[in-house]
Structures are given as C-alpha cells and as structure tokens.
C-alpha positions as a printed NumPy array, in Angstrom:
array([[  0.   ,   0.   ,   0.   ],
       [  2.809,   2.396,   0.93 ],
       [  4.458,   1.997,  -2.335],
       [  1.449,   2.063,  -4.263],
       [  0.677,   4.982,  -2.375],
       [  4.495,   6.754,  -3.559],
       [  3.641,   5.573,  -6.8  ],
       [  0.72 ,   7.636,  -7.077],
       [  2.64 ,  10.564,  -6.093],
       [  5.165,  10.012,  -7.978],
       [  2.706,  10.185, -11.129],
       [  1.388,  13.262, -10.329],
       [  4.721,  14.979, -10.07 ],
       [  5.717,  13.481, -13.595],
       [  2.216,  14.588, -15.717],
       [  3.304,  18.326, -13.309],
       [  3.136,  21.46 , -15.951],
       [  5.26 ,  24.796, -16.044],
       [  3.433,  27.329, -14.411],
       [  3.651,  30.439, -16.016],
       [  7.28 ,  30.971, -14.791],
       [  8.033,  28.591, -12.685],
       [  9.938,  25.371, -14.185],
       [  8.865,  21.739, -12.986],
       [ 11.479,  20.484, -13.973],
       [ 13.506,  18.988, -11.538],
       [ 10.328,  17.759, -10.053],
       [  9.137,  15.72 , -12.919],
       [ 13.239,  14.806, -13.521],
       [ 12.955,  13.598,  -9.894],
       [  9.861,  11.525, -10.287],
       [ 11.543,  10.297, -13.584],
       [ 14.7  ,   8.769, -11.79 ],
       [ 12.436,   7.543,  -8.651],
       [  9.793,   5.668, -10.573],
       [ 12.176,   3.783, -12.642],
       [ 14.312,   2.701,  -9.325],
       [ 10.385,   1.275,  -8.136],
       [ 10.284,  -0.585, -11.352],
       [ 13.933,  -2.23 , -11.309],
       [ 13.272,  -2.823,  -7.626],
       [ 10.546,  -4.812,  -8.513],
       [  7.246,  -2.901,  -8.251],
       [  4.466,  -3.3  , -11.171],
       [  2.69 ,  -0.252, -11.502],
       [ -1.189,  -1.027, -11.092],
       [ -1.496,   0.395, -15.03 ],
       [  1.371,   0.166, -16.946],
       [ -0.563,   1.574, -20.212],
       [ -1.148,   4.996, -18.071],
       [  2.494,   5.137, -17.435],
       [  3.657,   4.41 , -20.923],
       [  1.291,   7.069, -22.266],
       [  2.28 ,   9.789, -19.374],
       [  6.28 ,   9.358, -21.01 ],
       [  5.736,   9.266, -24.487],
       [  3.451,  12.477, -24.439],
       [  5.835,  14.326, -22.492],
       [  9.016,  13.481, -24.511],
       [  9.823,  15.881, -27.285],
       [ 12.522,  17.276, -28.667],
       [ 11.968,  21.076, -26.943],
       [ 13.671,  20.061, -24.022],
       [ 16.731,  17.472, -24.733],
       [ 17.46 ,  17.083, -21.122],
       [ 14.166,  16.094, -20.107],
       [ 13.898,  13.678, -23.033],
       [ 16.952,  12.112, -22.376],
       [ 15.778,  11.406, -18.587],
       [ 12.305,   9.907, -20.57 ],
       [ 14.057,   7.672, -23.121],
       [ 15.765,   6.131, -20.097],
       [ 12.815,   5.511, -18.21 ],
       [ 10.741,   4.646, -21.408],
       [ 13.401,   1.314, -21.364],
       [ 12.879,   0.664, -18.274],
       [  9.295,   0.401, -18.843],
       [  9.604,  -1.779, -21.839],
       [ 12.022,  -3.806, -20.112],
       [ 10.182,  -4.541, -17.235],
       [  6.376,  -4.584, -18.674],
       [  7.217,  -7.116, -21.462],
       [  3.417,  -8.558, -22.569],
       [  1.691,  -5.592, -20.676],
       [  2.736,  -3.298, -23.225],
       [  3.836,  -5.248, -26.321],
       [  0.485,  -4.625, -28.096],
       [  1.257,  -0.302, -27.884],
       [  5.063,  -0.715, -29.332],
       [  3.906,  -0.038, -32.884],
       [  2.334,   2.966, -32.125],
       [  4.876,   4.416, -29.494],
       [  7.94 ,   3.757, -31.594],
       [  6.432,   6.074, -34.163],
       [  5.652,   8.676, -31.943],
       [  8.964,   8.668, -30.634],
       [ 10.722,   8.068, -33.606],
       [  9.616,  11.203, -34.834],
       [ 11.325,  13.048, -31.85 ],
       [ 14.619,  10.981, -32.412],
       [ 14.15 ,  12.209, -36.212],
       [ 13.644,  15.81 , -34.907],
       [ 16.69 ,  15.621, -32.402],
       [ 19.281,  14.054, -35.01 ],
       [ 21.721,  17.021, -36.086],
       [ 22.006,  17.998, -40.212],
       [ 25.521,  18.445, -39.811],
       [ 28.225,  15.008, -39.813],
       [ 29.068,  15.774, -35.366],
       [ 28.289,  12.839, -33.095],
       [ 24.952,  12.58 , -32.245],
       [ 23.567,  14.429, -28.731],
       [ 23.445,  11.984, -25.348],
       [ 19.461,  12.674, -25.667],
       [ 19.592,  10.908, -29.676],
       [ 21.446,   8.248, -27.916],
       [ 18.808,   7.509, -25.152],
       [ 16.766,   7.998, -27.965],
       [ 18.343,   5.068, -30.038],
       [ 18.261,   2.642, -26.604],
       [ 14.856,   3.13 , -25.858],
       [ 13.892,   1.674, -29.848],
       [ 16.255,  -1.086, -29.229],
       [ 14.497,  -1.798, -25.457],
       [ 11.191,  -2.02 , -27.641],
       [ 12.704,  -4.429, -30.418],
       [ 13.509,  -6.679, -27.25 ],
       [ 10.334,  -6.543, -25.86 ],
       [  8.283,  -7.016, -28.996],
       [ 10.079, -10.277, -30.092],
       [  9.264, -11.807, -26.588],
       [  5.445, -12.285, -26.852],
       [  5.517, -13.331, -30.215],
       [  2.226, -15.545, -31.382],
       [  2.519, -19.078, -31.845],
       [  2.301, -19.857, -35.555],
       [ -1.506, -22.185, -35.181],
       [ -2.728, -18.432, -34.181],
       [ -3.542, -17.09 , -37.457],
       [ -5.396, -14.076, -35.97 ],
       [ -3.162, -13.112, -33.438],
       [ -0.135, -14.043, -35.58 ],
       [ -1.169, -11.532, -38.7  ],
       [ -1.79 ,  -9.282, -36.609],
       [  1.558,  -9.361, -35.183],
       [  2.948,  -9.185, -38.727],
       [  1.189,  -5.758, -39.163],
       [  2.988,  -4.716, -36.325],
       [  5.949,  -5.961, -36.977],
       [  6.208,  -4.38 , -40.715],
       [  5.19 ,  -0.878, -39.252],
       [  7.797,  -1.231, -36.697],
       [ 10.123,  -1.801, -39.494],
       [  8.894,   0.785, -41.723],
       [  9.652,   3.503, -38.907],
       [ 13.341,   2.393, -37.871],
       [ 13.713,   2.49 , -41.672],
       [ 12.626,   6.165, -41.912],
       [ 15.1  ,   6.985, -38.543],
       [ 17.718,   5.514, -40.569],
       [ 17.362,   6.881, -43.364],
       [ 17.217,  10.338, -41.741],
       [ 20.196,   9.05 , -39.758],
       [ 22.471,   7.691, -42.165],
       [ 21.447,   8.646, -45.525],
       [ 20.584,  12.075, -45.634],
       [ 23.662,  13.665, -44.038],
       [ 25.391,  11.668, -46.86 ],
       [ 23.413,  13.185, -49.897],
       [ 23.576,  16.595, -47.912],
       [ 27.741,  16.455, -47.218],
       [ 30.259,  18.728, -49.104],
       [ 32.053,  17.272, -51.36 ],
       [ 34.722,  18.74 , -50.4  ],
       [ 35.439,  16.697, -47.34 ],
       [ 37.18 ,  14.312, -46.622],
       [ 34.901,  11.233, -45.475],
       [ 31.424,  11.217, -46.326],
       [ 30.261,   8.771, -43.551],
       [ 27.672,   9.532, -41.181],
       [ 29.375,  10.039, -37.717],
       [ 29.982,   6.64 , -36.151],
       [ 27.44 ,   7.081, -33.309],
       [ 25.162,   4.53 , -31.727],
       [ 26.467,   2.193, -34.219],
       [ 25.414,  -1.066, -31.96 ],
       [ 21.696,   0.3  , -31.364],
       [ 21.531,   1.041, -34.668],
       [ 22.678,  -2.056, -36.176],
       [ 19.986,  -3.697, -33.828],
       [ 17.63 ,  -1.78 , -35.925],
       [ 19.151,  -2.519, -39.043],
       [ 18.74 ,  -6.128, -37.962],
       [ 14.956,  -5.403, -37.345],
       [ 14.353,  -4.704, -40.654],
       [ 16.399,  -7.346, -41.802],
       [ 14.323, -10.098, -40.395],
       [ 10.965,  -8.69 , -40.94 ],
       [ 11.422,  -8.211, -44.963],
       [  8.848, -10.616, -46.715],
       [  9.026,  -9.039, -50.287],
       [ 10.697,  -6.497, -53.005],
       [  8.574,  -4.728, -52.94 ],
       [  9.11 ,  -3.746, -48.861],
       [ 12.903,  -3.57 , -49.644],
       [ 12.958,  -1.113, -52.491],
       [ 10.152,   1.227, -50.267],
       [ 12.313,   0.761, -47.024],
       [ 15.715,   0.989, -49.007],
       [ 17.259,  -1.781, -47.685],
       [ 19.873,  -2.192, -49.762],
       [ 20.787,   1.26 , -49.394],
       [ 21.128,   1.651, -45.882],
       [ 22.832,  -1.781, -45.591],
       [ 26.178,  -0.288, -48.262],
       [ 26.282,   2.904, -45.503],
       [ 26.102,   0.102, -42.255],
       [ 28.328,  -1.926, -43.622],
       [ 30.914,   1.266, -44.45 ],
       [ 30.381,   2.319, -41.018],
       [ 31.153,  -0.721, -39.101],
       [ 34.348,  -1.603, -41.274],
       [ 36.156,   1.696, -39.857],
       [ 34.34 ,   1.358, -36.357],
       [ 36.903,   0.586, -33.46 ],
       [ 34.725,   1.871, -30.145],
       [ 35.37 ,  -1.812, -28.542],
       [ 35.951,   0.116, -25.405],
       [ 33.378,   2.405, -25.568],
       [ 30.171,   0.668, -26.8  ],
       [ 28.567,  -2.346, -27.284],
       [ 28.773,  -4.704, -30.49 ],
       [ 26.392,  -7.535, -30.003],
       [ 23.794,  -5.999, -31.827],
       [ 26.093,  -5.211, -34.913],
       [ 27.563,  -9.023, -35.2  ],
       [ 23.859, -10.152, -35.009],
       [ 23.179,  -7.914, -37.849],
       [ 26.024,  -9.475, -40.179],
       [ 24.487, -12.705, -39.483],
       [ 20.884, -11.25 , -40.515],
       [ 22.354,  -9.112, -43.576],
       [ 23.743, -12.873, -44.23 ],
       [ 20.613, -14.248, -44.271],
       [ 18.907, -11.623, -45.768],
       [ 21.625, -12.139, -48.703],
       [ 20.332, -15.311, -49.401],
       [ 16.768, -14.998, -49.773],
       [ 16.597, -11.953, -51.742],
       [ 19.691, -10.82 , -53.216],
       [ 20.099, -12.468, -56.188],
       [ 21.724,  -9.885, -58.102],
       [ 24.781, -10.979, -55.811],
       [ 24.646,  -7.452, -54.993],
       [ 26.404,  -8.076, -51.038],
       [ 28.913,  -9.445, -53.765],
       [ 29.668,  -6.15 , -55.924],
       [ 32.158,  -3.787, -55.75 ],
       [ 30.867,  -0.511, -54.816],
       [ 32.667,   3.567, -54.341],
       [ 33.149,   3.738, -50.201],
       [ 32.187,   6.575, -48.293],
       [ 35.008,   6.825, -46.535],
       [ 38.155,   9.3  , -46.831],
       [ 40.155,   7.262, -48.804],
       [ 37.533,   6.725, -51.075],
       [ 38.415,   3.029, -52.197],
       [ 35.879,   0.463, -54.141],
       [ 34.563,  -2.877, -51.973],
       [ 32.021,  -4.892, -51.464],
       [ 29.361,  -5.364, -48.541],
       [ 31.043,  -8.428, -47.784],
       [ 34.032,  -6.978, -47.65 ],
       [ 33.674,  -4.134, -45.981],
       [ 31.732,  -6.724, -43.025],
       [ 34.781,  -8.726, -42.75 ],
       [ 36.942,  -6.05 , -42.281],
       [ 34.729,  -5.28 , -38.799],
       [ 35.35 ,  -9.317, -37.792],
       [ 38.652,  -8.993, -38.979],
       [ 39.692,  -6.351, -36.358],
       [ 37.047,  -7.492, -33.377],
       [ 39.397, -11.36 , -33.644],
       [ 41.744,  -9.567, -31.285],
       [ 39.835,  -6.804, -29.53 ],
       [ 39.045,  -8.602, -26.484],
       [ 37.756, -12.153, -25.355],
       [ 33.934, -12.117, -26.174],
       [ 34.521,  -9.87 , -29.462],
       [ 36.864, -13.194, -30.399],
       [ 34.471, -16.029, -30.1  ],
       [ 31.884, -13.513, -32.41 ],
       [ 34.005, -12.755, -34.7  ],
       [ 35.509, -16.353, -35.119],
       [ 31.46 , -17.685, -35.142],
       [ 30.572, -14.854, -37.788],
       [ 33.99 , -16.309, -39.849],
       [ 32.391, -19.765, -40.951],
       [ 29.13 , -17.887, -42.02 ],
       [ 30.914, -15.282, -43.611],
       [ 32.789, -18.162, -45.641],
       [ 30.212, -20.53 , -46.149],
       [ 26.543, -18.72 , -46.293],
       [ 27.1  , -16.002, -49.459],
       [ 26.909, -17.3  , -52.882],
       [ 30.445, -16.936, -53.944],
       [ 29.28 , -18.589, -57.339],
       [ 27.888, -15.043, -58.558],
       [ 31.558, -14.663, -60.439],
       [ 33.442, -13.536, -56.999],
       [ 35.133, -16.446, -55.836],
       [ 38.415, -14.314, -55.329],
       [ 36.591, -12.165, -52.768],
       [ 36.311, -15.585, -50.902],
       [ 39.329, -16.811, -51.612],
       [ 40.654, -13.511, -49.97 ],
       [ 38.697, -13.608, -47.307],
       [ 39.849, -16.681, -46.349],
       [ 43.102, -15.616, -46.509],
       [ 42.798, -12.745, -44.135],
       [ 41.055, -13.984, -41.857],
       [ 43.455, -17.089, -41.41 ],
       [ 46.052, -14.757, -40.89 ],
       [ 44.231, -13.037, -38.253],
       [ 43.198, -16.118, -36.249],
       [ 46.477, -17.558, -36.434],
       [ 48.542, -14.419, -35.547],
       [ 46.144, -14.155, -32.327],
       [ 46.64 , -17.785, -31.708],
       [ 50.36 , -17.678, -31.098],
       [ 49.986, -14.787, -28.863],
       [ 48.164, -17.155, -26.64 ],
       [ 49.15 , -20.454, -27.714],
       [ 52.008, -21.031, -24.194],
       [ 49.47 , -22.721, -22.606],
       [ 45.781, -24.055, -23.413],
       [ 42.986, -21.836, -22.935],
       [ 39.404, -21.66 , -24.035],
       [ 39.757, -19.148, -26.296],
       [ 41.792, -21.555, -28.785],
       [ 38.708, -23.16 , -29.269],
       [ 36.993, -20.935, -31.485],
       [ 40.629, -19.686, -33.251],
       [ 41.121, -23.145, -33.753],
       [ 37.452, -23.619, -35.419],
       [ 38.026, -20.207, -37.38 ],
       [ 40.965, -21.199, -38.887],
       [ 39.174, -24.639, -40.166],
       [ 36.693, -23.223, -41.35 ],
       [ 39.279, -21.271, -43.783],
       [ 41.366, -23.95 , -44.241],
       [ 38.583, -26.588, -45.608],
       [ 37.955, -24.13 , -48.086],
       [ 41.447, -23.47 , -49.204],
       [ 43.813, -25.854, -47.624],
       [ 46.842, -25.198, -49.46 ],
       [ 46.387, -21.293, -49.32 ],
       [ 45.743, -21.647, -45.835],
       [ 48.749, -24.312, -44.996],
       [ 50.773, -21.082, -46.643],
       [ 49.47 , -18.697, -44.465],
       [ 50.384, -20.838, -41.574],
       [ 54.206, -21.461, -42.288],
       [ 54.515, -17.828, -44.006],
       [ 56.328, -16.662, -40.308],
       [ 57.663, -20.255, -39.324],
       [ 58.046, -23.306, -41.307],
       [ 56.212, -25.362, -38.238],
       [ 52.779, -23.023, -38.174],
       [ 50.736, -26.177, -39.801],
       [ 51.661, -28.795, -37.639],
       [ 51.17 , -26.37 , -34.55 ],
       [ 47.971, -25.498, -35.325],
       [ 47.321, -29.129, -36.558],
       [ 48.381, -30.289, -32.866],
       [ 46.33 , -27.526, -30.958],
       [ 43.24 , -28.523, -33.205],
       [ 43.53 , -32.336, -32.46 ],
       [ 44.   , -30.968, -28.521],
       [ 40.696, -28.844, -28.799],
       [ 38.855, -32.138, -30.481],
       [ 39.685, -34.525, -27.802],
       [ 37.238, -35.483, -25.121],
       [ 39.982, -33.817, -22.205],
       [ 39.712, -30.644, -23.613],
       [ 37.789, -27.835, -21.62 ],
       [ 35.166, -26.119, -23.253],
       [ 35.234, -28.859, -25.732],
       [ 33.432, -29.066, -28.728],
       [ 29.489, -28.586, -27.91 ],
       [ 27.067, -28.877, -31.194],
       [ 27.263, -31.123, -34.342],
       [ 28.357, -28.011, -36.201],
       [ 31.382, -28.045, -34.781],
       [ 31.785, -31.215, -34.263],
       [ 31.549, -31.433, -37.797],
       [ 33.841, -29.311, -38.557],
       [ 36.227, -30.814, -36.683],
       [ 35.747, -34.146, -38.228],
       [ 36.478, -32.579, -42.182],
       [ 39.493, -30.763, -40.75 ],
       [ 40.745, -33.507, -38.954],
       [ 40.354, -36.142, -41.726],
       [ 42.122, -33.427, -44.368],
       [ 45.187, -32.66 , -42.433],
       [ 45.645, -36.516, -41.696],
       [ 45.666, -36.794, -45.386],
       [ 47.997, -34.204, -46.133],
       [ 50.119, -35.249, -42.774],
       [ 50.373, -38.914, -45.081],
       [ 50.942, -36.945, -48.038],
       [ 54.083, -35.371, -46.401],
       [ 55.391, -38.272, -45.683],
       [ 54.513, -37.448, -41.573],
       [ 53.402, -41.182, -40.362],
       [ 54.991, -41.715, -37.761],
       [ 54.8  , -38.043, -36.028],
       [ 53.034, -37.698, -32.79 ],
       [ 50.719, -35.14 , -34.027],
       [ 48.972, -37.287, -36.642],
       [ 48.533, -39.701, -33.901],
       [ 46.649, -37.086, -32.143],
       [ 45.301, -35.858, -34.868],
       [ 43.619, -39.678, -35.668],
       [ 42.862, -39.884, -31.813],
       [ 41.045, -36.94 , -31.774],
       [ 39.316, -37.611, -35.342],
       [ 37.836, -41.249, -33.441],
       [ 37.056, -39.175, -30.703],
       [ 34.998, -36.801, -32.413],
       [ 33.305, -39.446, -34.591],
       [ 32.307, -41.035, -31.355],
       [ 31.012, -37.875, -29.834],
       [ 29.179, -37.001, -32.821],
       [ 27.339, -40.389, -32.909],
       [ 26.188, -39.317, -28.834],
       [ 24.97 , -35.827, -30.133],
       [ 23.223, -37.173, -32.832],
       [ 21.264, -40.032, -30.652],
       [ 20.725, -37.817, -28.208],
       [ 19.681, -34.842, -30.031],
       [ 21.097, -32.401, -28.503],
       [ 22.611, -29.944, -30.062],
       [ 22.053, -26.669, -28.358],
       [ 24.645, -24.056, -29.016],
       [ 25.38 , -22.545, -25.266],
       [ 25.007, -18.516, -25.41 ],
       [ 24.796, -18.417, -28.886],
       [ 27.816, -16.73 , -29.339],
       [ 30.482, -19.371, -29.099],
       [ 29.325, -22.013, -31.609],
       [ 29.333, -22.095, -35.244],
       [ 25.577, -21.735, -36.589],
       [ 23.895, -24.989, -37.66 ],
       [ 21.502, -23.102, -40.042],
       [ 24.114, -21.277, -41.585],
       [ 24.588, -24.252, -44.653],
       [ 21.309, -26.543, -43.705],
       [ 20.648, -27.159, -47.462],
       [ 24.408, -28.58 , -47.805],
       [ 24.147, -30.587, -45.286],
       [ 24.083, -34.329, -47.184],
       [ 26.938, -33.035, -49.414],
       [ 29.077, -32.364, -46.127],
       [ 28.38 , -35.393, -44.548],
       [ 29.169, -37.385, -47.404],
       [ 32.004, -35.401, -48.112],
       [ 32.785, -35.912, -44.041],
       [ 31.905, -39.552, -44.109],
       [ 34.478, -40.519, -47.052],
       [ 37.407, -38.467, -45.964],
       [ 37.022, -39.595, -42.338],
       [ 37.403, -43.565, -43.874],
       [ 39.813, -43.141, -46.259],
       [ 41.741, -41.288, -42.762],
       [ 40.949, -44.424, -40.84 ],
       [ 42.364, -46.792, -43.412],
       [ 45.639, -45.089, -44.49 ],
       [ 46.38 , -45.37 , -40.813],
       [ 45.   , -48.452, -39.895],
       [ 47.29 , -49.359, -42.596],
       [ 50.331, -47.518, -41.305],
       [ 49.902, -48.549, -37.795],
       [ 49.731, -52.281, -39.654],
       [ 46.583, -53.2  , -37.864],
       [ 45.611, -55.602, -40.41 ],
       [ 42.251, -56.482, -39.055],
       [ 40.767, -53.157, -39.093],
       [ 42.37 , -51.979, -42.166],
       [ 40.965, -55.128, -44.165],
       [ 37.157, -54.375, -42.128],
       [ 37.716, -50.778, -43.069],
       [ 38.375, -51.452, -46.496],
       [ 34.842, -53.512, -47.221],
       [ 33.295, -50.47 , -45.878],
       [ 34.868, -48.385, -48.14 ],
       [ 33.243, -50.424, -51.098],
       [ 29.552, -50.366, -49.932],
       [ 27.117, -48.816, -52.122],
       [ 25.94 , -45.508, -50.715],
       [ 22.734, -46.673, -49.809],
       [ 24.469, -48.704, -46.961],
       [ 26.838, -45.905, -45.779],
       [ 25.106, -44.771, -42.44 ],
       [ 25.284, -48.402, -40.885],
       [ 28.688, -48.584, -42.108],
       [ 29.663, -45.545, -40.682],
       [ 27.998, -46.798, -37.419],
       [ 30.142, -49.967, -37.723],
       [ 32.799, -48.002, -38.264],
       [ 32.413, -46.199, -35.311],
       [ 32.46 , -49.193, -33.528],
       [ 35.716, -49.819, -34.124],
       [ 37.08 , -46.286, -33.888],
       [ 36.154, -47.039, -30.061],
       [ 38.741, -50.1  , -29.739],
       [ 41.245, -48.232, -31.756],
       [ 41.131, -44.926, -30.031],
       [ 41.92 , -47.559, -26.275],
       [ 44.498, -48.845, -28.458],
       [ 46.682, -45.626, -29.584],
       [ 46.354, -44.471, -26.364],
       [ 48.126, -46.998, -25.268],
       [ 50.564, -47.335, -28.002],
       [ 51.473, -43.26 , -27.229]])
C-alpha cells in the first residue's frame, strides 16, 4: 500500500506542468529517476498503459534534457512490462521516432546523449516485442503481429534513413569522409537487424531501401573501433541477418559487388568486404569480441553465394582472416585456454575451403605453423579438452578438418609423427562424440555466441556429410594401414566399397571400431 501509495505521487509529479514561470522540472526529472528505481526494484505499476502514455506524451525534442531522462525511463518500462505493453510498441515507436528524427543534427558531429537515449529506448522495444511473439496455429493473433511488426520496421527504416542517408546526400564534397558520424552504431545495427528479419518481399525492400542503408552500415562498421566504448552484439547479429537476408533476396549478388566507399580514402569494396573487415579487427579486440568474430567467420565463408563470379573475394577472405586467427593464436598459444577453441574452429573453417592457401598462411612466419595449429586442433577435439566441442556443427567441422590434415600429414610423408597420432585420436574421438549428439539430439549451441551456426549451410548438409563420411574412412584406413593393424584396415576397407545406400550403418560400424582403436593408440602413445 505504501508503495502504491508513492507511486501515485510520484505520477502526479511526472504529468506536473510549467506554471507560467516557474519550471517543474527537476520535479518531474525527480519523479523520472524515482519511478524507474520502483520498477527495477521490482514494483508493477497497477497500469502500466497509463504510465507508458504519461512518457511518451511528455518526450519531445523542446527540451533534450528532459527527453533524455524519458528515453531512459521509457526502457525501463519496456524492459520490465514485457506482454503488458507489447500490443502499444507499434504505435509508441512512431511517436517517438519522430522526436529521435527531430533531435538528429544535419551536420556530420556525433549525435547528442538525448539521440542516444533515444536510439536505446527503440532497441528496449525491439527486445520486448520479439518476446510475446504468437505461436504460428494463431492465425489471428499471428497476422496481426505481422502488421505490427512491418510498421515497426517501416519507422526504424525512416530513422535511418534520416540518420544515415541524408547527411550523406547533404555532405560537401569537399570533405574528406562522407560517412555519417559513427554514433550509436550497436543500437543502430539492432535496428538494421529489425528490418532485416521482418522483410517478406521487393517490394518492402525497395520502399524501405534496404539495400541502401545496408552499403552505408556496412561502411560504417568496417572503420568502427569503439570496442571500449560501446557495445557490439547488436552489430555481429546484424552481419548474421544481412547474411541471411543475402540469401533470400539478393540475387543480383549485390552483397557481392564492388561498390565507391564513403570513406576518406575513397576506395571500391564490397558489402562483404567491408563486413569482414569489422570481424577482422574485433578477432583480437578482447575475449567475447573473439568467439563472435571467429562464429561470424564460418558464415561469412560458407553462407554467401560466392558462385555469382566472386570467388576471389572468398578466396581472400579466407586468406585474411586465417592470418588473423592464427597471428592471435600464437599470442596465446604457451598454454591451453578456451579461447583456442573458437581460433582453432576459425581457422578450419578457412582452411577446408582453401587448404593449401591456408597451410601457406600458416608457415609464411615459421616453417612449423601447420603442424602447430594441426596439434592444438587435435587438442581442442579430444574429449579432455575444456570447453570442448558442444554442437554437431562443430563437431563437424572438426571431423572434415581432422580427416584433411591426416591426409595431407600422409601426403608429407609425416606417419609416424606424434601429431597425426593425435590428430587420428582426436578424429575417433569426435566421430564417437558425434554419434552421442546425434542419438541424443542435442545440439544446443550454449550462449549463442560461441558455436558455429547450424543453419548457416542446412541445405548442404548431405553433401558435407558425405564429403565428411568418405574423408574420415579413407583417414581411418591409411592409418590403420600404417599402424599395420591388419584387421581393421581389411574391415575398413569392405566399408569403403559399400554402395551408398548402406553408408550410415557402415559408418555406425565403423564407429564401432574407432572405439577399440582410439583404447588402443592411447596406449601405443
């Protein structure tokens, strides 16, 4: 009762109007701060409708300093009432978008603390509207979600357009850089990825100018270096989006094309590019930034039609970011740690695409880079290793890797070297483990950071398992062979010969043995 009764107070002092020439100011900023310590303290304000309504009408862009106060509390709202005011999201991000629009300054300066709030408060909303969103069987309830979900994107589309576009039509050509000041760049990729996800047509990307606003993002974020300073989840889940987004609708391959930068130096690139440049730099910006930017490598590689006539840019890619990964990895590579584990990953996922590029990139500084990395990978695969591998993705991935530097281990002549012994160890290992994740089905991918994305190549899958299945044999046999373990070899070989039809139960039998031979190498080493 006593804090309802505060509450009530506190309400009255917030909807409190100038008189004549007295300022309310600091009562209203006081009822601001002390209703939004209430809410994070836990109290639920008997109407949280009322509330909402009482802050949106009194924001505007006449007084920034009062606004500012209001954006914050308006995200505490949102954060707090979830369901209780998901249905009124719609209409209060276009009210207050229209202030944000109002506040944002026609001249390239970093954007005003009260444009910021601004930009958190949309992003607060975004959060709270996915959370109650309609089961699919609710056809009702689920269109009319879509409504809201399109108008939702419509407006961050107009902020950003205000925000990014027009001070770039409206710059002097005389200067230097024409990019839009580098401000709220995490908030506003969240937006970005809004839009992303909620496109269902053409039609909505040439009226929202997606493409567009995605060449200025993507020019932003490849000169951004606020790790510090600001927050970057938001702009690494937009990659993945603008990833996604590049395969359902941009068939033009135009993520792909080579397009006149923005920025001072002027220089041509594509989207793709110009994203990988961003994960490029964030590899060795600071622990969490890593595992991103090494999860955002494999669908950077892997997800984009390369076909459309730019397999150089991939090619490249690779490249680069192998010689990022690996030049981090020997700063840390004294002792193990878990942060090998997605370098490690990173740099397979580059090297399965180019393996002899990539074997270059690894002995370019010291003639014993691949069979370093090659070691630390089969350490990272084994079943001792803490945070091991965690979803078939990786798993996976491990697996191909493993199988192809065994072969080109062989290939060198390398037989009898205690690293392909690990590296077949850990190959049986992981063939094991993946047979558990499979049966058991679980296949979660922890924070969602960490892990490589199991969506990211769904429609290859079949290929990759074959391709998997056949490399991780012929592995098996060449060392069986080496290690003259006649039975297996001879068992393996039979397998090798079955029809495809047959190849899951014999890669079941196979695994069978891998068990037996794993007990045995340990042993033998």
């Amino acid at each position: 009762a006593m804090c309802t009764d505060i509450y009530n107070s506190l309400m009255k002092a917030l909807s409190m109007e100038d008189a004549e020439d007295v300022t309310c100011y600091p009562v209203r900023a006081s009822a601001s701060g002390a209703i939004a310590e209430l809410i994070e303290n836990g109290y639920a304000p008997p109407d949280w409708v009322a509330l909402l309504q009482v802050v949106v009408k009194r924001i505007s862009a006449e007084d920034e300093n009062e606004s500012a106060l209001l954006f914050q509390l308006l995200g505490t709202i949102v954060d707090a009432g979830q369901e209780k005011v998901a249905a009124h999201i719609p209409g209060t991000v276009s009210n207050i978008a229209n202030t944000i629009t109002n506040l944002l300054p026609s001249v390239p300066d970093p954007w005003p603390q009260v444009v910021e709030q601004g930009f958190a408060a949309l992003v607060a909303m975004v959060q709270a509207w996915d959370s109650p969103a309609p089961d699919e069987n609710k056809e009702h309830e689920k269109s009319a979600w879509q409504l809201g979900q399109t108008a939702i994107a419509q407006t961050f589309s107009t902020v950003l357009q205000k925000a990014w576009l027009l001070p770039v039509e409206q710059m002097e050509p005389t200067l230097d850089s024409a990019l839009p000041p580098p401000s709220c760049v995490n908030d506003a990729s969240v937006l970005l990825e809004f839009i992303l996800r909620s496109i269902t047509s053409m039609e909505e990307i040439t009226h929202m100018k997606v493409f567009e606003l995605v060449v200025i993002w993507a020019d932003i974020i490849a000169y951004w270096d606020s790790w510090e300073e600001e927050e970057d989840q938001g702009v690494f889940n937009a990659i993945k989006e603008a990833v996604s987004f590049h395969q359902r609708f941009d068939s033009s391959g135009f993520f792909l094309k080579m397009l006149p930068s923005q920025s001072a130096n002027g220089s041509q690139s594509s989207v793709i590019s110009r994203v990988s440049s961003f994960v490029t730099r964030a590899i060795a910006a600071y622990p969490s930034a890593t595992w991103r930017a090494c999860s955002c490598i494999h669908t950077l590689l892997h997800a984009p039609d390369f076909s459309l006539g730019a397999e150089d840019t991939r090619m490249t890619l690779a490249v680069t970011f192998g010689e990022a990964t690996f030049s981090y990895f020997k700063g840390v590579s004294d002792s193990p740690a878990g942060i090998w584990k997605p370098l490690l990953l990173a740099i397979s996922s580059c090297y399965i695409c180019y393996p002899d590029a990539i074997q270059q990139v690894l002995c370019k500084d010291d003639g014993n880079g691949y069979t370093a990395w090659a070691s630390a990978l089969a350490q990272v695969s084994s079943s001792s290793f803490t945070p091991g591998l965690s979803s078939e993705s990786e798993i996976k991935l491990a697996i191909l890797t493993l199988a192809t530097v065994i072969e080109r281990l062989l290939a060198l002549s390398m037989g009898g070297t205690k690293v392909l012994q690990d590296c077949y160890i850990s190959l049986m290992e992981s063939c094991i483990h993946l047979k558990d994740v499979q049966e058991d089905g679980d296949d979660d991918d922890g924070d969602g950071a960490e892990d490589l994305d199991d969506d990211d190549d769904e429609e290859d899958t079949d290929d990759d398992d074959e391709v998997m299945y056949h490399r991780t044999v012929f592995s098996i046999f060449s060392l069986s062979t080496l290690l003259e373990d006649r039975e297996h070899a001879i068992r393996i070989r039979r397998m090798m010969m079955c029809e495809k039809r047959q190849k899951r139960n014999s890669l079941q039998d196979m695994l069978l043995l891998l068990a037996s031979q794993s007990r045995l190498l340990r042993k033998e080493t």
